[in-house]
Coordinates of C-alpha atoms in Angstrom, one line a residue:
M1 CA 21.2 -13.0 39.3
F2 CA 22.5 -14.2 36.1
D3 CA 20.4 -15.9 33.6
A4 CA 22.6 -18.4 31.5
G5 CA 19.8 -19.5 29.2
C6 CA 21.3 -17.6 26.3
G7 CA 25.0 -16.8 27.5
W8 CA 25.8 -20.3 27.7
R9 CA 26.8 -20.5 24.0
L10 CA 29.4 -17.8 24.5
Y11 CA 30.7 -19.8 27.5
R12 CA 31.0 -23.1 25.4
R13 CA 32.7 -21.2 22.4
G14 CA 35.1 -19.4 24.7
R15 CA 35.2 -21.5 27.8
G16 CA 38.4 -19.8 29.1
L17 CA 37.3 -16.4 28.3
L18 CA 34.2 -15.8 30.3
R19 CA 34.9 -14.0 33.8
W20 CA 32.0 -14.3 36.2
P21 CA 31.3 -11.0 38.3
E22 CA 33.0 -11.3 41.5
T23 CA 29.6 -10.4 43.3
L24 CA 27.5 -13.2 41.6
R25 CA 25.2 -15.0 44.1
K26 CA 22.5 -16.7 41.9
L27 CA 22.8 -18.3 38.6
T28 CA 19.9 -19.5 36.7
F29 CA 20.1 -21.8 33.6
G30 CA 17.1 -21.4 31.2
R31 CA 14.2 -23.7 30.4
E32 CA 15.9 -25.1 27.1
F33 CA 19.4 -25.5 28.7
N34 CA 20.8 -29.2 28.4
E35 CA 24.5 -29.2 28.1
P36 CA 27.1 -31.0 30.1
I37 CA 28.3 -28.9 33.0
Q38 CA 31.8 -30.8 34.1
G39 CA 34.5 -28.4 33.9
I40 CA 32.7 -25.3 34.7
L41 CA 34.8 -22.9 36.7
W42 CA 32.1 -21.5 39.1
P43 CA 32.3 -18.1 40.7
P44 CA 33.4 -18.6 44.2
S45 CA 30.8 -16.2 45.5
L46 CA 27.9 -18.3 44.0
E47 CA 25.2 -19.3 46.6
E48 CA 22.4 -20.6 44.4
V49 CA 22.1 -22.3 41.1
R50 CA 19.0 -23.3 39.3
F51 CA 18.7 -25.5 36.2
G52 CA 15.7 -25.3 34.1
A53 CA 13.1 -27.9 32.8
S54 CA 15.1 -29.5 30.2
F55 CA 18.3 -30.3 32.0
N56 CA 19.1 -34.0 32.2
Q57 CA 22.8 -34.4 32.2
P58 CA 25.0 -36.4 34.6
I59 CA 26.1 -34.5 37.7
Q60 CA 29.0 -36.9 38.6
D61 CA 32.5 -35.4 38.8
I62 CA 31.3 -31.8 39.1
V63 CA 33.2 -29.3 41.2
W64 CA 30.7 -27.3 42.7
P65 CA 30.8 -23.8 44.1
V66 CA 32.6 -23.8 47.4
C67 CA 29.8 -21.5 48.9
L68 CA 26.7 -23.2 47.2
Q69 CA 23.7 -23.2 49.5
R70 CA 20.7 -23.8 47.3
L71 CA 20.5 -26.1 44.3
T72 CA 17.2 -26.7 42.2
I73 CA 17.3 -29.2 39.4
G74 CA 14.6 -28.9 36.6
H75 CA 11.7 -31.1 35.6
Y76 CA 13.3 -33.7 33.3
F77 CA 16.4 -34.5 35.4
D78 CA 16.6 -38.2 36.0
Q79 CA 20.3 -39.1 36.7
P80 CA 22.1 -40.9 39.6
V81 CA 22.9 -38.7 42.7
D82 CA 25.3 -40.8 44.6
I83 CA 27.9 -38.0 44.0
D84 CA 30.1 -35.8 46.2
W85 CA 27.6 -33.0 47.1
P86 CA 28.9 -29.7 48.3
E87 CA 29.3 -29.6 52.0
T88 CA 27.7 -26.1 52.3
L89 CA 24.4 -27.2 50.5
R90 CA 21.3 -26.3 52.7
Q91 CA 18.6 -26.8 50.1
L92 CA 18.1 -29.3 47.4
T93 CA 15.0 -29.6 45.1
F94 CA 14.5 -32.2 42.4
G95 CA 12.0 -31.9 39.4
H96 CA 9.1 -34.0 38.5
C97 CA 10.9 -36.8 36.5
F98 CA 13.5 -37.7 39.1
D99 CA 13.0 -41.4 40.2
Q100 CA 16.5 -42.8 41.2
R101 CA 17.4 -44.8 44.2
V102 CA 18.8 -42.7 47.2
D103 CA 19.7 -45.5 49.7
A104 CA 23.4 -45.2 48.7
V105 CA 23.5 -41.4 48.7
K106 CA 25.8 -39.6 51.0
W107 CA 23.8 -36.4 51.6
P108 CA 25.9 -33.2 52.7
S109 CA 25.8 -32.7 56.6
S110 CA 24.6 -29.0 56.1
L111 CA 21.5 -30.1 54.1
Q112 CA 18.2 -28.7 55.8
E113 CA 15.6 -29.0 53.2
L114 CA 15.3 -31.8 50.6
V115 CA 12.2 -31.9 48.3
F116 CA 11.6 -34.7 45.6
G117 CA 9.3 -34.2 42.6
A118 CA 6.1 -35.9 41.5
F119 CA 7.5 -39.1 39.9
F120 CA 9.8 -40.1 42.8
N121 CA 8.7 -43.5 44.2
Q122 CA 11.7 -45.1 45.7
P123 CA 12.0 -47.1 48.9
I124 CA 13.4 -44.9 51.7
D125 CA 14.0 -47.7 54.3
G126 CA 17.9 -47.7 55.0
V127 CA 18.4 -44.0 53.6
L128 CA 21.0 -42.3 55.7
W129 CA 19.5 -38.7 55.9
P130 CA 21.7 -36.1 57.2
L131 CA 21.3 -35.1 60.8
S132 CA 20.8 -31.5 59.8
L133 CA 17.6 -32.2 57.8
R134 CA 14.4 -30.1 58.9
H135 CA 12.2 -30.5 55.8
L136 CA 11.6 -33.5 53.8
A137 CA 9.0 -33.6 51.0
L138 CA 8.0 -37.0 49.3
T139 CA 5.6 -35.6 46.9
G140 CA 3.4 -37.0 44.0
F141 CA 3.7 -40.6 43.3
F142 CA 5.5 -41.8 46.3
K143 CA 3.7 -44.5 48.1
H144 CA 6.2 -46.8 49.9
A145 CA 5.8 -47.8 53.5
I146 CA 7.5 -45.3 55.9
G147 CA 7.7 -47.8 59.1
N148 CA 10.5 -48.1 61.5
G149 CA 13.0 -48.6 58.9
A150 CA 12.7 -45.1 57.5
G151 CA 15.3 -44.0 60.0
W152 CA 14.0 -40.4 60.4
P153 CA 16.7 -37.9 61.5
S154 CA 16.0 -36.6 65.0
S155 CA 16.4 -33.0 63.4
L156 CA 13.4 -33.3 61.1
R157 CA 10.7 -30.8 61.8
R158 CA 8.5 -30.8 58.8
L159 CA 7.4 -33.9 56.7
T160 CA 5.3 -33.8 53.5
I161 CA 3.9 -37.0 52.0
G162 CA 2.5 -36.7 48.4
Q163 CA -0.8 -37.7 46.8
N164 CA -0.3 -41.5 46.2
F165 CA 0.6 -42.5 49.5
I166 CA -1.9 -44.7 51.0
Q167 CA 0.1 -46.9 53.6
P168 CA -0.9 -47.4 57.2
I169 CA 0.8 -45.2 59.8
A170 CA -0.1 -46.8 62.9
T171 CA 3.5 -48.4 63.5
V172 CA 5.3 -45.4 62.2
S173 CA 7.9 -44.1 64.6
W174 CA 7.9 -40.2 63.8
P175 CA 10.8 -37.9 64.2
P176 CA 10.8 -36.8 68.0
L177 CA 10.7 -33.2 67.1
M178 CA 8.6 -33.0 64.2
E179 CA 6.2 -30.0 64.2
E180 CA 4.3 -30.4 60.9
L181 CA 2.8 -33.4 58.9
T182 CA 1.0 -33.2 55.7
L183 CA -0.7 -36.5 54.3
G184 CA -1.7 -36.3 50.8
T185 CA -4.7 -36.6 48.5
F186 CA -5.4 -40.3 48.6
F187 CA -4.5 -41.2 52.2
N188 CA -7.4 -42.7 54.1
Q189 CA -6.1 -45.0 56.8
P190 CA -7.3 -45.2 60.4
I191 CA -5.5 -43.0 62.8
D192 CA -6.9 -44.2 66.1
A193 CA -3.7 -46.3 66.9
V194 CA -1.3 -43.6 65.8
V195 CA 1.2 -42.4 68.3
W196 CA 1.9 -38.9 67.1
P197 CA 5.0 -37.0 67.9
V198 CA 4.4 -35.1 71.2
S199 CA 5.8 -31.8 69.4
L200 CA 3.5 -31.8 66.4
Q201 CA 1.8 -28.5 66.0
C202 CA 0.3 -28.8 62.5
L203 CA -1.5 -31.9 61.0
S204 CA -3.2 -31.8 57.6
F205 CA -5.2 -34.6 55.8
G206 CA -5.8 -34.7 52.0
S207 CA -8.9 -34.8 50.1
S208 CA -9.8 -38.4 50.6
F209 CA -9.2 -38.9 54.3
N210 CA -12.5 -40.0 56.0
Q211 CA -11.9 -42.1 59.0
P212 CA -13.6 -41.9 62.7
L213 CA -12.0 -39.4 65.2
D214 CA -13.6 -40.9 68.4
N215 CA -10.6 -42.9 69.7
V216 CA -7.9 -40.7 68.3
S217 CA -5.2 -39.4 70.8
W218 CA -4.1 -36.2 69.5
P219 CA -0.8 -34.7 70.3
A220 CA -0.8 -32.4 73.1
L221 CA 0.7 -29.5 71.5
L222 CA -1.4 -29.5 68.3
Q223 CA -2.4 -26.0 67.2
R224 CA -3.5 -26.4 63.7
L225 CA -5.7 -29.3 62.2
C226 CA -7.1 -29.5 58.7
F227 CA -9.5 -32.1 57.0
G228 CA -9.8 -32.3 53.3
R229 CA -12.8 -32.5 51.0
A230 CA -14.2 -36.0 51.6
F231 CA -14.2 -36.0 55.5
N232 CA -17.6 -36.3 57.0
Q233 CA -17.5 -38.2 60.2
P234 CA -19.5 -37.2 63.6
I235 CA -17.4 -35.1 65.7
D236 CA -19.7 -34.8 68.9
G237 CA -17.5 -37.5 70.7
T238 CA -14.2 -36.3 69.6
S239 CA -11.8 -35.1 72.4
W240 CA -9.9 -32.3 70.8
P241 CA -6.4 -31.2 72.2
S242 CA -6.7 -28.2 74.5
S243 CA -3.9 -26.5 72.4
L244 CA -5.8 -26.4 69.2
Q245 CA -6.1 -22.9 67.8
Q246 CA -7.3 -23.5 64.2
L247 CA -9.6 -26.3 63.0
T248 CA -10.7 -26.6 59.2
F249 CA -13.2 -29.0 57.7
G250 CA -13.6 -29.6 54.0
Q251 CA -16.4 -29.2 51.5
E252 CA -18.3 -32.5 52.2
F253 CA -18.5 -32.0 56.1
N254 CA -22.1 -31.7 57.3
Q255 CA -22.5 -33.3 60.7
S256 CA -24.2 -31.9 63.7
I257 CA -21.9 -29.8 66.0
T258 CA -24.5 -29.5 68.9
G259 CA -22.9 -30.9 71.9
V260 CA -19.3 -30.6 70.5
V261 CA -16.8 -29.6 73.2
W262 CA -14.6 -27.3 71.4
P263 CA -11.1 -26.6 72.9
H264 CA -10.8 -23.5 75.0
S265 CA -8.0 -22.3 72.9
L266 CA -9.8 -22.4 69.6
Q267 CA -9.4 -19.2 67.7
R268 CA -10.4 -20.0 64.0
L269 CA -13.0 -22.5 62.8
K270 CA -13.8 -23.2 59.1
F271 CA -16.6 -25.2 57.6
G272 CA -17.1 -26.2 54.0
D273 CA -19.7 -25.4 51.4
R274 CA -21.9 -28.4 52.2
F275 CA -22.2 -27.6 55.9
D276 CA -25.8 -27.1 56.8
Q277 CA -26.5 -27.7 60.5
R278 CA -28.3 -25.7 63.4
I279 CA -25.8 -23.5 65.4
D280 CA -28.3 -21.7 67.6
D281 CA -27.6 -24.0 70.4
V282 CA -24.0 -24.5 69.9
T283 CA -21.6 -23.5 72.8
W284 CA -18.9 -21.6 71.3
P285 CA -15.4 -21.4 73.0
D286 CA -14.7 -17.8 74.6
S287 CA -11.5 -17.9 72.6
L288 CA -13.2 -18.0 69.2
Q289 CA -12.1 -14.9 67.0
E290 CA -13.3 -16.1 63.5
V291 CA -15.8 -18.7 62.0
C292 CA -16.1 -19.2 58.3
F293 CA -18.9 -21.0 56.6
G294 CA -18.1 -22.1 53.0
G295 CA -16.3 -20.5 50.1
Y296 CA -12.9 -21.7 50.7
S297 CA -11.0 -24.8 49.5
T298 CA -8.9 -26.8 52.1
S299 CA -7.6 -29.3 49.8
E300 CA -4.0 -27.9 49.7
S301 CA -1.9 -28.7 52.8
R302 CA -0.2 -25.3 52.7
E303 CA -3.5 -23.6 53.6
C304 CA -3.2 -25.4 57.0
C305 CA 0.4 -25.6 57.7
G306 CA 1.5 -22.5 55.7
H307 CA -0.2 -19.0 55.9
P308 CA -4.0 -19.4 55.5
R309 CA -6.2 -16.8 53.9
W310 CA -9.4 -16.9 55.6
N311 CA -11.5 -14.2 54.0
D312 CA -10.0 -13.6 50.5

């Protein structure tokens, strides 16, 4: 890795003199770097470029490294991106301030992961997503509808929708092969009419979600289900999917679990700090390996669809 935070001034003074190492794979520009990058002769071996927080320069007419796979653009970047992206790019991450329209962008056909930052709030209806895309993150302020016009790529496996999203999802046509869905902090819409993708394995609701579950039709392959802080609905009439292995309730949940028919595959069960109900007459599933009562926050979606730490 080469950090160009300081070395850039040498490059600017003697542009034709700098010789990149032939083995260079990763190049990081430091936090204060904010210089034009047109005309840079990138080393052909370069696979990853990272621009720091202050970078906010146009990126049109850039001749990118021929092997570039990962590109991260820092917090203050907010420039148009309808450019010629490198055809080898697999991972693209924008920082907090990026909020440009993307409906005319031609994404590289190799792109697998696309992450938008906190301020991104542009409509996505009509966006031509690459057919290679596997993970899309619409984080932070994004709050546009994601109905049938979203046109998800069939390749999408993981969808993360940020904290300000409050739109109904009953009419959404989900990607047919999606495995993970994270709904952010303020989402609190009914889900009893939602047709989930049959391939969904992990479903995570944010801090505000508090809707009834009695008539919900869960996806048949669901393995991990997480509810956030506010959820406090009765579950004695809930029909859980038989595939469910991990079930997490948030801090406010305090409902009776007597008579609950747990899924026979359930291995991990987590209750929040305020749970205070009788458990002496609960019929636990034979598959259960771990039960936790309190002491662990479930507000972050990565604790459900990522790698949970149960007894830290």
